[in-house]
Coordinates of C-alpha atoms in Angstrom, one line a residue:
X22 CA 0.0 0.0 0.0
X23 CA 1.1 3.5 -0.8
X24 CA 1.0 6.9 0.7
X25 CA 2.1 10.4 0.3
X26 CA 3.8 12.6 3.0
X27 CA 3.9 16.1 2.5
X28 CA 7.8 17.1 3.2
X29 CA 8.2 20.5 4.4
X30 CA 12.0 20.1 4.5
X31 CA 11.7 19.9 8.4
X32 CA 12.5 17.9 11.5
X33 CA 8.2 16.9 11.8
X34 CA 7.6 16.2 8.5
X35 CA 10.6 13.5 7.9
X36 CA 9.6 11.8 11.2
X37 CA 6.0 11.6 10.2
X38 CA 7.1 9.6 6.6
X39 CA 9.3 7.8 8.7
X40 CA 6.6 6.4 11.5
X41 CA 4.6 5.3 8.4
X42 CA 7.3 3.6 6.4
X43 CA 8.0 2.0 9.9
X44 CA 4.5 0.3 9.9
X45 CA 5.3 -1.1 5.6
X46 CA 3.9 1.6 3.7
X47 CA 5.4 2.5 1.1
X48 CA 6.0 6.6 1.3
X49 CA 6.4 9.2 -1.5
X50 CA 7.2 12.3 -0.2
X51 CA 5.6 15.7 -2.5
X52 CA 7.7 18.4 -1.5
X53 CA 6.0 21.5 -2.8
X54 CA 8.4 24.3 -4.2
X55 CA 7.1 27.7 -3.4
X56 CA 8.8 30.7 -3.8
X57 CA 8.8 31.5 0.3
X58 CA 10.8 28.3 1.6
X59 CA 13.2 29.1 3.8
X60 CA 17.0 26.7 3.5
X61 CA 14.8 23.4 3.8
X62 CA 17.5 21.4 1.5
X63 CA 18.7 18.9 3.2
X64 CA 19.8 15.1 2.6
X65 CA 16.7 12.7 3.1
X66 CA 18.8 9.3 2.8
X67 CA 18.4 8.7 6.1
X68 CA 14.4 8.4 6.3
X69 CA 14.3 6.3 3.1
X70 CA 12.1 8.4 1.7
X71 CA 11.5 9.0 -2.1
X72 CA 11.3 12.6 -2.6
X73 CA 9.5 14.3 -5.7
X74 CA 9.3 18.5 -6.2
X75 CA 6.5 19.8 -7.4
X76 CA 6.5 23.2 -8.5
X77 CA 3.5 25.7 -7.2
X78 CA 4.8 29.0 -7.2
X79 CA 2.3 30.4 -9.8
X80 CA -0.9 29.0 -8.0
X81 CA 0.6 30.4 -4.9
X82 CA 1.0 34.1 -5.8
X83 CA -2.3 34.3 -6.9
X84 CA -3.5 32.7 -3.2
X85 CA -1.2 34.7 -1.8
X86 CA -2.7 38.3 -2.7
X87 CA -6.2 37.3 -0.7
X88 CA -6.5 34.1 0.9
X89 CA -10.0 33.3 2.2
X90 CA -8.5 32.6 6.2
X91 CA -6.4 35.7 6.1
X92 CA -2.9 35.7 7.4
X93 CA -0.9 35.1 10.4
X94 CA 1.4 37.4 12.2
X95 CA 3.0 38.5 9.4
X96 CA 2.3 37.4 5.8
X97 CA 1.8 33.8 6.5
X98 CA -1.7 32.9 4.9
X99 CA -1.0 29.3 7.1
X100 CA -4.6 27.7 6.9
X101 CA -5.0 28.8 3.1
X102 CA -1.2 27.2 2.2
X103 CA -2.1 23.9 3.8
X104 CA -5.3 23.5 1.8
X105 CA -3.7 24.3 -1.3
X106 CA -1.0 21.8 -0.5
X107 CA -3.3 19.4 0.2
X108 CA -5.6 20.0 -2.9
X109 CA -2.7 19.2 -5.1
X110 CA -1.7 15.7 -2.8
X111 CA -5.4 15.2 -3.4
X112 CA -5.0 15.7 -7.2
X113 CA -1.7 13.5 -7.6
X114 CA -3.1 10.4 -5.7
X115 CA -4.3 8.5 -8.4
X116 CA -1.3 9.4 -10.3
X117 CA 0.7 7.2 -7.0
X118 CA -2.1 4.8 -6.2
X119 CA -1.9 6.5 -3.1
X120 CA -4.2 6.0 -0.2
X121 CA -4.0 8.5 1.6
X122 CA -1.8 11.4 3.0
X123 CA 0.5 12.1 5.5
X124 CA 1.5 15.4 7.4
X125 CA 4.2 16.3 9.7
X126 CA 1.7 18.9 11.5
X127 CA 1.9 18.4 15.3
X128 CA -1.5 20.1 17.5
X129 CA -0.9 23.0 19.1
X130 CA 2.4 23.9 17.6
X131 CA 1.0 27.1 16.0
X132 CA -1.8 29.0 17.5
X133 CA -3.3 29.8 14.1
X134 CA -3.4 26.8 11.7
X135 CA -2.4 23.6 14.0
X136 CA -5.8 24.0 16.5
X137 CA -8.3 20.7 16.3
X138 CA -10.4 23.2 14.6
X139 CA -8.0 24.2 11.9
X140 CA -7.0 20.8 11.6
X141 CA -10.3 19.8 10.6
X142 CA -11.3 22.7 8.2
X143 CA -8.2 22.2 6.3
X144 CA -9.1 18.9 5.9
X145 CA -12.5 19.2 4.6
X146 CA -12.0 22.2 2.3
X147 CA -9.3 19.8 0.7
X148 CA -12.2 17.3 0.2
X149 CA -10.1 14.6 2.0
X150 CA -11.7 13.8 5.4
X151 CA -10.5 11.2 7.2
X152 CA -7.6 10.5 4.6
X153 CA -5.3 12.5 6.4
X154 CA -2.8 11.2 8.9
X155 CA -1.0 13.2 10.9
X156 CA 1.2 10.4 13.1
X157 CA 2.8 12.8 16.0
X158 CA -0.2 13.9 17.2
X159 CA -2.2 10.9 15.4
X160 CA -3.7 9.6 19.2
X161 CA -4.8 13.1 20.0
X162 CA -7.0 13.8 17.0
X163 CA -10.3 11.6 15.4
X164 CA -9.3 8.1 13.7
X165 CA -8.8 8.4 10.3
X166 CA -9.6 5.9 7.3
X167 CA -6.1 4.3 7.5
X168 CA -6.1 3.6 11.1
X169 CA -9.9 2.5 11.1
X170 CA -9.5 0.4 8.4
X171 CA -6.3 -1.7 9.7
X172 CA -4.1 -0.3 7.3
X173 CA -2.2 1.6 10.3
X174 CA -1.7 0.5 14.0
X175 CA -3.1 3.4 15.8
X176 CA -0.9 2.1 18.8
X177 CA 2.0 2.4 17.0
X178 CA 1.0 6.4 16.5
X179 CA 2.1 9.1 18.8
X180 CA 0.9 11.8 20.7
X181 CA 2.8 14.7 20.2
X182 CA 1.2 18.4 21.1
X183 CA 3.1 21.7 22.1
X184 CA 5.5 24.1 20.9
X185 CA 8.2 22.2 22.1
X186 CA 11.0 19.9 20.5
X187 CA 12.3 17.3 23.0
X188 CA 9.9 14.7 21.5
X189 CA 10.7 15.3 18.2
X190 CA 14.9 15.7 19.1
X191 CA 14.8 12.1 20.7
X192 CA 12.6 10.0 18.1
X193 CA 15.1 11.3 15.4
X194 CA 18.0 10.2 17.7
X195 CA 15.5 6.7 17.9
X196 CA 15.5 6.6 14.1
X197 CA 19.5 7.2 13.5
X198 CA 18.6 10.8 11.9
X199 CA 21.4 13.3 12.1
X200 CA 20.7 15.9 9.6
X201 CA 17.8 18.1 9.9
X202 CA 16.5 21.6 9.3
X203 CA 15.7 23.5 12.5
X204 CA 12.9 26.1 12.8
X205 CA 14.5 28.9 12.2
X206 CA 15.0 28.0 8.8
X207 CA 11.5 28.0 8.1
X208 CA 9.4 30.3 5.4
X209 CA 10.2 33.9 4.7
X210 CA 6.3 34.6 5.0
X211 CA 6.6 34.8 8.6
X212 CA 9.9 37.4 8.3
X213 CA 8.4 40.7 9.6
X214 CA 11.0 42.7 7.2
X215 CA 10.1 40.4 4.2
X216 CA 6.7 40.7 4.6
X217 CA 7.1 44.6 4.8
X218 CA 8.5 44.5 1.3
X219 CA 6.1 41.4 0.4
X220 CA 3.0 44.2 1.4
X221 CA 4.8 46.8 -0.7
X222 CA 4.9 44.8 -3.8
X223 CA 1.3 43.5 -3.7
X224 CA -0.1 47.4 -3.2
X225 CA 2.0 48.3 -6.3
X226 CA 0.4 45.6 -8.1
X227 CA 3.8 43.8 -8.7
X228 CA 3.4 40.2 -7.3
X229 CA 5.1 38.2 -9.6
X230 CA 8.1 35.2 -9.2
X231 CA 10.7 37.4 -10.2
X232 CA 10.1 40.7 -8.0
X233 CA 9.5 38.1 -5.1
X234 CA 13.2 36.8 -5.9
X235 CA 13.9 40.6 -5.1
X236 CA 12.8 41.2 -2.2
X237 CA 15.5 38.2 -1.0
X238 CA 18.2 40.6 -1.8
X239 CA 19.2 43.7 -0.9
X240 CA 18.1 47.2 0.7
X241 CA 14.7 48.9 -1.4
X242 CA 13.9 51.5 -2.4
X243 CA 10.5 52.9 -3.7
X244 CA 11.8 55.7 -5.9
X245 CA 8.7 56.8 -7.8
X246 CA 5.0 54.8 -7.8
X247 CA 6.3 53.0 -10.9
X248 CA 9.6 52.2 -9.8
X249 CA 12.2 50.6 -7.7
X250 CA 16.0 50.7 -6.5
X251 CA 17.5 47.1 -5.1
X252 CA 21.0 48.0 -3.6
X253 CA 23.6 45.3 -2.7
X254 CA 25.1 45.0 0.3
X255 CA 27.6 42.7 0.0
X256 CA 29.8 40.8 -3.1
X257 CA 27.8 38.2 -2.8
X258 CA 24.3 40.4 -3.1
X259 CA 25.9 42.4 -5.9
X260 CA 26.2 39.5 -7.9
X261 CA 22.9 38.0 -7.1
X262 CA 21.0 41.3 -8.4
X263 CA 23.1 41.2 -11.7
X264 CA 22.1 37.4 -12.4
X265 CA 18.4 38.7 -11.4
X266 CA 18.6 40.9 -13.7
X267 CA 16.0 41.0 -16.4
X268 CA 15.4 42.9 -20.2
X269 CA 14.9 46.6 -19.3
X270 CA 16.0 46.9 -15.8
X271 CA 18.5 48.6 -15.0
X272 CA 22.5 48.1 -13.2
X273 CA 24.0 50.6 -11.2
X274 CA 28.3 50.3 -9.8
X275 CA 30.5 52.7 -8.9
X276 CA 33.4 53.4 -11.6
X277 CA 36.6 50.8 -11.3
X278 CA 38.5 52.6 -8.7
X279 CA 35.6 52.9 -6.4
X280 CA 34.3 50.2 -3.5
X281 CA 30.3 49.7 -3.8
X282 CA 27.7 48.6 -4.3
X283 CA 25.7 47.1 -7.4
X284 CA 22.3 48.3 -7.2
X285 CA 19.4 46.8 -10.2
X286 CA 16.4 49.6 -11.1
X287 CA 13.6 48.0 -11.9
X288 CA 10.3 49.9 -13.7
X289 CA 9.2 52.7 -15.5
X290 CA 13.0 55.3 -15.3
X291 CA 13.5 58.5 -16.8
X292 CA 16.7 60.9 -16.7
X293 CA 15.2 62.0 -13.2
X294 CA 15.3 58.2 -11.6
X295 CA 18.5 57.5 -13.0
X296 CA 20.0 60.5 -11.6
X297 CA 18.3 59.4 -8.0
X298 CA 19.4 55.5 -8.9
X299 CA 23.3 57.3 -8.9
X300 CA 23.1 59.3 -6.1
X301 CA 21.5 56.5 -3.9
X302 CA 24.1 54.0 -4.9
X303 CA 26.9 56.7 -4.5
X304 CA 25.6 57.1 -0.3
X305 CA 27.3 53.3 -0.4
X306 CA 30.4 53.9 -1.7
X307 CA 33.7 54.4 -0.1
X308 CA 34.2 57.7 -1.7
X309 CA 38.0 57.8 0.4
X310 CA 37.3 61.7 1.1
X311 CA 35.6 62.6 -2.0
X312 CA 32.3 64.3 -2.4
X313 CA 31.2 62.5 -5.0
X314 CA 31.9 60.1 -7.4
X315 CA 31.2 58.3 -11.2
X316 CA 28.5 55.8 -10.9
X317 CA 28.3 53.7 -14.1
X318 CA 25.1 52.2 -15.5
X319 CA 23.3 50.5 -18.6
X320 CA 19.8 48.9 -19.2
X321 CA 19.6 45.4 -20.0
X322 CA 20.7 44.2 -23.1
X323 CA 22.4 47.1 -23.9
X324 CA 26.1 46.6 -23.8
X325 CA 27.1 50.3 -23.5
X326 CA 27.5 51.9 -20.1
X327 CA 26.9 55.3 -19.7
X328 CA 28.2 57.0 -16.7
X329 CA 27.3 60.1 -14.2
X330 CA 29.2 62.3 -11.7
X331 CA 26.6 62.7 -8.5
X332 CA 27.1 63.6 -4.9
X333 CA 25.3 61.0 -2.6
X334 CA 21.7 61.5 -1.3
X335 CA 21.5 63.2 2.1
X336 CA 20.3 61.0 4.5
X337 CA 16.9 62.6 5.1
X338 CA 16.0 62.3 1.5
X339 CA 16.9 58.4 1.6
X340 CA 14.8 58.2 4.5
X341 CA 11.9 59.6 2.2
X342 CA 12.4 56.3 0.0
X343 CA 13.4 53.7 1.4
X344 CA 11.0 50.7 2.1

């Protein structure tokens, strides 16, 4: 018999797949790529479990922008991101011969989406009740189809509830896992600066996969309604913005002799935003006494850089624009 565990990338989620391959179910784990994930990649050879990505950034955005069961603290629309992830373990079933599904989710681990009452309306809007197993807090929770029908020992399920992770820590020890993500790590929907510029982008009407790939990177800038200013603040951000870089955006960087940063415009620019682009990347330049400086910059494809002598922006006017 066959089943699929929803992989988060997560310490819960690998030890839920694991309890059930334990009992000789065979496990295929959906991990669901979304542009929010947090560093979940990690080595799964341990649990045994075959992993497949499935990519749902697109459905996601659109979710994203007004999700029927709002959001969490932050930008975390938790209740409405399990249900989609469900709907689409729902969908691939057949495709497995799966019988049902498996979730890392623990009760009472988050205040907003892992209640019995969230629990339960996630799985009903998903269409899938009592096909949903959720083995750490399995003995805490209704009996599902699996265990009902024999397919799964109930006794052999746990009971799991809480915020904390001593029970968690020592069944991994149990099961000879070494590697796992910790919480921290988790997604970047529940970041309360990422989720200032996440808000910023969706009232601008500019919710797309690329701009969120943006808002990973960088300090911003809102320099006119129609567009924005990304500056780098390190080597490794300053390379990241030119490989994001896209037809018609723009690169700022200071001339050769000059330490700075790269900075990528992005939007509707005129001679007036360019000249602001400059002067914003010059305030992050080691200008070694100067008062101002060359910043170079070209639109994408264009080959030719163009270049112009500014001062840098006063700090009260960068207050003015920065997100």
């Amino acid at each position: 018999m066959k089943a699929i565990a929803l992989i988060s990338g997560g310490l819960d989620s690998m030890l839920a797949a694991r309890l059930i391959k334990e009992q000789g179910i065979d496990v295929i784990g959906l991990k669901f790529k979304i542009p929010f994930s947090g560093n979940t990649n990690q080595n799964f050879a341990d649990s045994g479990i075959d992993i497949r990505e499935v990519d749902i950034g697109g459905d996601f955005l659109k979710m994203l922008e007004n999700p029927r069961y709002g959001y969490g603290v932050n930008m975390n629309p938790c209740i409405d991101c399990k249900i989609m992830m469900l709907n689409k373990a729902r969908e691939l079933m057949g495709q497995y011969d799966a019988k049902f599904i498996i979730t890392g989710e623990v009760l009472g681990q988050r205040p907003m989406s892992q209640n019995k009452e969230a629990l339960a309306t996630i799985v009903k809007r998903a269409g899938l009740e009592g096909l949903v197993l959720r083995p750490l807090s399995a003995q805490l929770l209704a009996e599902t189809v699996p265990e009902r029908e024999g397919w799964i020992k109930r006794r052999d399920l746990l009971n799991f509830s809480g915020r904390g992770r001593r029970q968690q820590i020592k069944l991994a020890q149990d099961f000879g896992i070494k590697e796992y993500a910790q919480p921290a790590g988790g997604c970047l929907l529940t970041d309360p600066e990422f989720s200032k510029r996440l808000k910023e982008i969706i009232v601008h009407k500019e919710l797309t996969l690329s701009n969120i790939e943006l808002l990973k990177v960088g300090r911003h800038f809102r320099i006119s309604p129609n567009a924005k200013l990304i500056v780098g603040r390190n080597e490794k951000e300053n390379e990241k913005l030119v490989s994001l870089a896209g037809k018609d955006d723009y690169l700022f960087f200071p001339c050769a002799d000059l330490a700075g940063p790269t900075s990528l415009g992005r939007g509707e620019f005129n001679k007036e935003l360019i000249a602001l682009s400059c002067a914003i990347t010059c305030r992050y330049c080691d200008l070694n006494g100067n008062l101002d400086a060359e910043i170079v910059y070209r639109r994408i494809p264009e080959k030719e850089n163009k270049a112009l002598r500014t001062s840098p922006i006063t700090e009260l006017e960068l207050l003015k624009v920065r997100i």
